[in-house]
Tab-separated table of C-alpha atoms and ligand atoms in Angstrom:
chain	number	residue	atom	x	y	z
A	1	MET	CA	20.124	-15.634	16.505
A	2	VAL	CA	23.311	-17.700	15.658
A	3	THR	CA	26.575	-15.985	14.756
A	4	TYR	CA	29.158	-17.905	12.555
A	5	LYS	CA	32.725	-16.660	12.532
A	6	GLN	CA	35.554	-17.320	10.033
A	7	GLN	CA	36.983	-20.566	11.809
A	8	PHE	CA	33.726	-22.039	10.737
A	9	LYS	CA	34.707	-24.396	7.770
A	10	PHE	CA	33.031	-27.102	6.278
A	11	LYS	CA	34.942	-30.444	5.851
A	12	SER	CA	31.879	-32.628	4.534
A	13	ASN	CA	31.157	-33.899	1.035
A	14	ASP	CA	27.786	-32.397	1.376
A	15	PHE	CA	27.607	-30.547	-1.916
A	16	ILE	CA	28.570	-33.155	-4.285
A	17	ASN	CA	25.751	-33.603	-7.039
A	18	LYS	CA	23.632	-30.995	-5.196
A	19	VAL	CA	21.774	-28.254	-7.143
A	20	TYR	CA	21.764	-24.753	-5.797
A	21	LEU	CA	20.269	-21.723	-7.452
A	22	ILE	CA	21.800	-18.323	-6.652
A	23	THR	CA	20.549	-14.906	-7.585
A	24	GLY	CA	22.753	-12.181	-8.405
A	25	ALA	CA	25.538	-14.699	-9.290
A	26	ASN	CA	27.467	-12.450	-11.557
A	27	ARG	CA	29.327	-10.307	-8.994
A	28	GLY	CA	29.694	-9.537	-5.201
A	29	LEU	CA	28.625	-12.326	-2.709
A	30	GLY	CA	26.739	-13.996	-5.431
A	31	ARG	CA	30.068	-14.569	-7.507
A	32	SER	CA	31.933	-15.774	-4.478
A	33	LEU	CA	29.253	-18.403	-3.329
A	34	SER	CA	28.856	-19.574	-7.006
A	35	ILE	CA	32.627	-20.311	-7.117
A	36	ASP	CA	32.895	-21.864	-3.674
A	37	LEU	CA	29.851	-24.114	-4.180
A	38	SER	CA	31.043	-25.198	-7.553
A	39	LYS	CA	34.452	-26.032	-6.175
A	40	ALA	CA	32.745	-28.093	-3.468
A	41	GLY	CA	31.131	-30.229	-6.249
A	42	ALA	CA	27.507	-28.628	-6.454
A	43	THR	CA	25.933	-27.523	-9.662
A	44	VAL	CA	25.099	-23.838	-9.518
A	45	VAL	CA	22.283	-22.215	-11.285
A	46	MET	CA	23.554	-18.836	-11.737
A	47	LEU	CA	20.718	-16.348	-12.117
A	48	GLY	CA	21.737	-12.724	-13.110
A	49	ARG	CA	20.353	-10.037	-15.580
A	50	ASP	CA	23.975	-9.406	-17.143
A	51	LEU	CA	24.803	-12.438	-19.431
A	52	ALA	CA	28.250	-11.210	-20.025
A	53	SER	CA	29.453	-10.892	-16.529
A	54	LEU	CA	27.751	-14.336	-15.651
A	55	GLU	CA	29.692	-15.712	-18.623
A	56	ASN	CA	32.937	-14.262	-17.142
A	57	VAL	CA	32.276	-16.174	-13.780
A	58	TYR	CA	31.459	-19.300	-15.763
A	59	ASP	CA	34.790	-19.195	-17.412
A	60	GLU	CA	36.485	-18.725	-14.109
A	61	ILE	CA	34.854	-21.632	-12.646
A	62	THR	CA	35.403	-23.915	-15.535
A	63	ASP	CA	39.075	-22.869	-16.051
A	64	LEU	CA	39.603	-24.028	-12.521
A	65	GLY	CA	38.119	-27.426	-13.154
A	66	TYR	CA	35.230	-27.151	-10.855
A	67	SER	CA	31.729	-28.286	-11.317
A	68	GLU	CA	30.112	-26.745	-14.559
A	69	PRO	CA	27.557	-24.243	-13.532
A	70	PHE	CA	24.320	-23.419	-15.548
A	71	LEU	CA	23.757	-19.917	-16.446
A	72	TYR	CA	20.212	-18.404	-16.205
A	73	PRO	CA	19.818	-14.721	-17.533
A	74	PHE	CA	16.930	-13.316	-15.680
A	75	ASP	CA	15.720	-9.819	-14.631
A	76	LEU	CA	14.319	-9.924	-11.198
A	77	GLU	CA	12.694	-6.570	-11.796
A	78	GLY	CA	11.018	-7.181	-15.123
A	79	ALA	CA	10.146	-10.930	-14.878
A	80	GLY	CA	6.385	-12.078	-14.860
A	81	PRO	CA	4.792	-15.205	-13.627
A	82	LYS	CA	5.401	-17.145	-17.031
A	83	ASP	CA	9.029	-16.412	-16.478
A	84	TYR	CA	9.063	-17.954	-13.170
A	85	GLU	CA	6.981	-20.931	-14.562
A	86	ASP	CA	9.600	-21.433	-17.085
A	87	LEU	CA	12.189	-21.363	-14.579
A	88	LEU	CA	10.736	-24.235	-12.680
A	89	THR	CA	10.011	-26.417	-15.823
A	90	ASN	CA	13.750	-25.723	-16.908
A	91	ILE	CA	15.133	-26.778	-13.383
A	92	GLU	CA	12.979	-29.868	-13.208
A	93	SER	CA	13.558	-31.187	-16.723
A	94	GLU	CA	17.489	-30.426	-16.188
A	95	PHE	CA	17.969	-31.660	-12.689
A	96	GLY	CA	14.763	-33.230	-11.453
A	97	GLN	CA	14.969	-31.332	-8.029
A	98	LEU	CA	16.382	-28.175	-6.373
A	99	ASP	CA	18.611	-28.465	-3.120
A	100	GLY	CA	19.043	-25.033	-2.205
A	101	LEU	CA	17.754	-21.483	-3.209
A	102	ILE	CA	19.856	-18.545	-2.361
A	103	HIS	CA	18.116	-15.157	-2.449
A	104	ASN	CA	21.279	-12.968	-2.723
A	105	ALA	CA	20.456	-10.448	-5.480
A	106	ALA	CA	19.454	-6.863	-4.017
A	107	THR	CA	19.706	-3.295	-4.828
A	108	ILE	CA	20.480	-0.615	-2.209
A	109	GLY	CA	17.867	1.685	-3.856
A	110	SER	CA	18.343	5.463	-2.638
A	111	LEU	CA	19.690	6.660	0.698
A	112	MET	CA	17.293	9.426	1.417
A	113	PRO	CA	14.275	10.518	3.637
A	114	ILE	CA	10.969	8.893	3.169
A	115	GLU	CA	9.456	12.443	2.630
A	116	GLN	CA	11.677	12.854	-0.617
A	117	TYR	CA	12.101	9.160	-1.619
A	118	ASP	CA	11.806	8.750	-5.372
A	119	LEU	CA	8.707	6.638	-6.267
A	120	LYS	CA	10.274	4.715	-9.286
A	121	VAL	CA	13.244	3.686	-6.897
A	122	TRP	CA	10.832	2.584	-4.185
A	123	PHE	CA	8.967	0.354	-6.460
A	124	SER	CA	12.093	-1.114	-8.206
A	125	THR	CA	13.546	-1.811	-4.810
A	126	MET	CA	10.456	-3.689	-3.635
A	127	GLN	CA	10.210	-5.607	-6.879
A	128	ILE	CA	13.988	-6.685	-6.895
A	129	ASN	CA	14.539	-7.240	-2.941
A	130	LEU	CA	11.170	-8.554	-1.703
A	131	ASN	CA	8.541	-9.316	-4.436
A	132	ALA	CA	11.019	-11.340	-6.625
A	133	PRO	CA	12.258	-13.522	-3.521
A	134	PHE	CA	8.552	-14.245	-2.703
A	135	LEU	CA	7.903	-15.225	-6.408
A	136	LEU	CA	11.001	-17.269	-6.843
A	137	THR	CA	10.191	-19.127	-3.510
A	138	GLN	CA	6.579	-19.730	-4.507
A	139	PHE	CA	7.370	-20.943	-7.848
A	140	LEU	CA	10.363	-23.075	-7.106
A	141	LEU	CA	8.861	-24.892	-3.989
A	142	PRO	CA	7.861	-27.871	-6.074
A	143	ALA	CA	11.541	-28.596	-7.129
A	144	LEU	CA	12.676	-27.807	-3.503
A	145	LYS	CA	10.259	-30.421	-2.071
A	146	LYS	CA	11.792	-33.072	-4.303
A	147	SER	CA	15.132	-32.759	-2.388
A	148	PRO	CA	15.514	-35.048	0.704
A	149	ALA	CA	17.001	-32.013	2.394
A	150	ALA	CA	16.520	-28.660	0.840
A	151	GLN	CA	17.567	-25.041	2.095
A	152	ILE	CA	16.380	-21.600	1.408
A	153	ILE	CA	18.550	-18.768	2.356
A	154	PHE	CA	17.473	-15.130	2.425
A	155	LEU	CA	20.348	-12.537	2.448
A	156	SER	CA	19.335	-9.963	4.950
A	157	SER	CA	21.107	-6.956	6.689
A	158	TYR	CA	21.559	-5.196	9.942
A	159	VAL	CA	19.051	-2.513	8.679
A	160	GLY	CA	16.347	-5.122	8.203
A	161	ARG	CA	16.558	-6.268	11.848
A	162	PHE	CA	17.085	-2.726	13.129
A	163	PRO	CA	15.717	-0.243	10.691
A	164	LYS	CA	17.485	3.194	10.398
A	165	ALA	CA	16.729	6.663	9.159
A	166	TYR	CA	17.452	7.154	5.456
A	167	TRP	CA	17.807	3.639	4.617
A	168	GLY	CA	14.295	3.838	3.044
A	169	ALA	CA	13.305	1.033	0.716
A	170	TYR	CA	16.379	-1.076	1.269
A	171	SER	CA	15.552	-1.278	5.002
A	172	VAL	CA	11.827	-1.874	4.580
A	173	THR	CA	12.504	-4.774	2.066
A	174	LYS	CA	15.105	-6.460	4.353
A	175	SER	CA	12.707	-6.252	7.273
A	176	GLY	CA	10.046	-7.962	4.913
A	177	ILE	CA	12.670	-10.592	3.853
A	178	GLU	CA	13.042	-11.328	7.767
A	179	SER	CA	9.373	-11.703	7.924
A	180	LEU	CA	9.009	-13.834	4.856
A	181	SER	CA	11.765	-16.115	5.989
A	182	SER	CA	10.126	-16.702	9.421
A	183	ILE	CA	6.675	-17.103	7.948
A	184	LEU	CA	7.973	-19.629	5.604
A	185	ALA	CA	10.141	-21.492	8.248
A	186	GLU	CA	6.914	-22.040	10.203
A	187	GLU	CA	4.711	-23.097	7.228
A	188	LEU	CA	7.539	-25.574	6.130
A	189	GLU	CA	8.264	-27.092	9.388
A	190	LYS	CA	6.873	-30.495	8.554
A	191	THR	CA	8.819	-30.642	5.395
A	192	GLU	CA	12.565	-31.387	4.746
A	193	ILE	CA	13.144	-27.572	3.886
A	194	LYS	CA	15.135	-25.288	6.295
A	195	VAL	CA	14.542	-21.722	5.660
A	196	ASN	CA	16.999	-19.102	7.243
A	197	SER	CA	17.952	-15.542	6.836
A	198	ILE	CA	21.736	-14.406	6.892
A	199	ASP	CA	23.067	-11.057	7.816
A	200	PRO	CA	26.472	-11.230	5.994
A	201	MET	CA	27.681	-7.872	7.825
A	202	ARG	CA	29.880	-5.532	5.674
A	203	MET	CA	31.661	-6.809	2.666
A	204	LYS	CA	33.917	-5.258	-0.002
A	205	THR	CA	31.332	-5.038	-2.771
A	206	LYS	CA	29.628	-2.497	-5.117
A	207	MET	CA	26.729	-2.326	-2.749
A	208	ARG	CA	28.678	-1.289	0.268
A	209	GLN	CA	30.777	1.085	-1.847
A	210	ILE	CA	27.417	2.833	-2.974
A	211	ALA	CA	26.328	3.047	0.582
A	212	TYR	CA	29.788	4.216	2.233
A	213	PRO	CA	31.486	6.133	-0.759
A	214	ALA	CA	33.880	7.783	1.835
A	215	GLU	CA	35.228	4.692	3.655
A	216	ASN	CA	38.498	2.669	2.968
A	217	ALA	CA	36.908	-0.153	1.202
A	218	ASP	CA	39.883	-2.122	1.896
A	219	LYS	CA	39.086	-2.521	5.572
A	220	ASN	CA	36.016	-4.434	4.677
A	221	PRO	CA	36.082	-8.190	4.196
A	222	ASP	CA	36.247	-9.739	0.942
A	223	PRO	CA	32.798	-11.590	-0.084
A	224	SER	CA	34.756	-14.840	-0.598
A	225	ASP	CA	35.677	-14.841	3.162
A	226	VAL	CA	31.969	-14.638	3.882
A	227	SER	CA	30.970	-17.189	1.363
A	228	LYS	CA	33.141	-19.676	2.717
A	229	VAL	CA	31.264	-19.547	6.136
A	230	ILE	CA	28.004	-19.696	4.306
A	231	LEU	CA	28.879	-22.956	2.860
A	232	PHE	CA	29.495	-24.174	6.392
A	233	VAL	CA	25.884	-22.839	7.140
A	234	LEU	CA	24.741	-24.940	4.261
A	235	SER	CA	26.492	-27.934	5.382
A	236	SER	CA	25.351	-30.775	7.745
A	237	GLU	CA	28.041	-29.579	10.410
A	238	ALA	CA	25.999	-26.359	11.053
A	239	CYS	CA	24.314	-26.041	14.288
A	240	HIS	CA	21.096	-23.914	13.756
A	241	ASP	CA	17.466	-24.818	13.227
A	242	SER	CA	15.153	-23.591	10.547
A	243	GLY	CA	13.634	-20.101	11.103
A	244	ASP	CA	16.837	-18.673	12.723
A	245	GLN	CA	18.192	-15.360	12.084
A	246	LEU	CA	21.972	-16.006	11.163
A	247	THR	CA	24.889	-13.582	11.295
A	248	ILE	CA	28.221	-14.140	9.389
A	249	ASP	CA	30.982	-12.187	11.503
A	250	VAL	CA	34.397	-12.720	9.733
A	251	LEU	CA	35.872	-9.610	11.399
A	252	SER	CA	36.010	-10.759	15.042
A	253	ASP	CA	37.665	-13.844	16.562
B	301	NAP	N1	27.880	-5.714	0.854
B	301	NAP	C1	27.500	-5.560	2.088
B	301	NAP	O1	28.375	-4.884	2.982
B	301	NAP	C2	26.214	-6.141	2.556
B	301	NAP	C3	25.822	-5.875	3.956
B	301	NAP	C4	24.576	-6.574	4.462
B	301	NAP	C5	23.846	-7.190	3.571
B	301	NAP	N2	24.221	-7.393	2.112
B	301	NAP	C6	23.370	-8.249	1.404
B	301	NAP	O2	24.076	-9.214	0.709
B	301	NAP	C7	23.564	-9.613	-0.709
B	301	NAP	C8	24.808	-9.510	-1.596
B	301	NAP	O3	25.256	-8.112	-1.646
B	301	NAP	P1	26.371	-7.630	-2.599
B	301	NAP	O4	27.053	-6.746	-1.515
B	301	NAP	O5	27.034	-8.838	-3.024
B	301	NAP	O6	25.695	-6.835	-3.798
B	301	NAP	P2	26.169	-6.241	-4.900
B	301	NAP	O7	27.593	-6.445	-5.098
B	301	NAP	O8	25.688	-4.915	-5.254
B	301	NAP	O9	25.514	-7.343	-6.100
B	301	NAP	C9	24.160	-7.288	-6.035
B	301	NAP	C10	23.720	-8.324	-7.070
B	301	NAP	O10	22.271	-8.405	-7.270
B	301	NAP	C11	22.046	-8.349	-8.609
B	301	NAP	N3	20.706	-7.595	-9.061
B	301	NAP	C12	20.423	-6.295	-8.761
B	301	NAP	N4	19.410	-6.130	-9.531
B	301	NAP	C13	18.916	-7.368	-10.098
B	301	NAP	C14	17.850	-7.573	-11.049
B	301	NAP	N5	16.850	-6.624	-11.292
B	301	NAP	N6	17.888	-8.746	-11.720
B	301	NAP	C15	18.741	-9.576	-11.235
B	301	NAP	N7	19.938	-9.473	-10.584
B	301	NAP	C16	19.849	-8.270	-9.923
B	301	NAP	C17	23.262	-7.578	-9.119
B	301	NAP	O11	23.245	-7.754	-10.623
B	301	NAP	P3	23.776	-6.700	-11.658
B	301	NAP	O12	25.504	-6.870	-11.798
B	301	NAP	O13	23.152	-6.799	-12.972
B	301	NAP	O14	23.534	-5.324	-11.169
B	301	NAP	C18	24.473	-8.237	-8.445
B	301	NAP	O15	24.677	-9.543	-9.012
B	301	NAP	C19	22.537	-8.680	-0.876
B	301	NAP	O16	21.272	-9.201	-0.586
B	301	NAP	C20	22.646	-7.438	0.075
B	301	NAP	O17	21.450	-6.858	0.638
B	301	NAP	C21	25.526	-6.886	1.736
């Protein structure tokens, strides 16, 4: 386990001309990562299911004069194998290779006992949080293998590492994500692809607000504070290996 804190700021030119795909790029942490990576010179393939909010982030990025992103409307719940195949074809024909895949999109599902857990919510949470990252990874590996140094990042959570009562499908999927990340890191150890999971701790986003409606949201870090440290994690200045469980702690010194 490696913990990165707020003082970790990348100084390199590592991101220029690199291509990263970020899921759930329209808001929350995915939006911040899209802005910061574009600012650092990367081309970001912004994947999300809501085109209007993806376009708003696109406008923000291009108005600031950062690298132009590539919008990719895609519903992780409804997509089938043909959609993933088309995604690979589009990425390879547009960019030739993929340098980073950031599995950020997720749903909190419902917070309730397993005994009463709604079946529809259980299955959709499994699809968005666990099956989709598996499918995306499997289909995009050919493009990642063309990069001289690619990275796969799985956004995880405390309740994936330490499952807790009432966190239901969300907790189960994040435990699955930890497992997927470790298995993949081992299977890819002879390649140039690094695979790691990241627990970003708490952030001021819609997901946190749903999970903790009574708390003062202003006490939580902005996702842009977390995304800047994730850029350090992705840079050549970072000190972890492949297959690590990383934590971003922007609250303590
Ligand atoms: N916030 C926290 O405190 C916290 C703590 C620990 C871990 N995390 C993890 O950090 C990551 C980012 O969380 P966040 O707080 O930024 O979450 P968020 O604000 O709720 O954003 C979730 C993102 O996932 C997208 N998404 C959900 N279902 C989708 C689908 N079917 N197809 C495509 N996109 C879909 C959402 O798109 P729509 O706008 O279309 O819904 C949105 O862009 C997640 O993996 C989360 O588990 C967050």
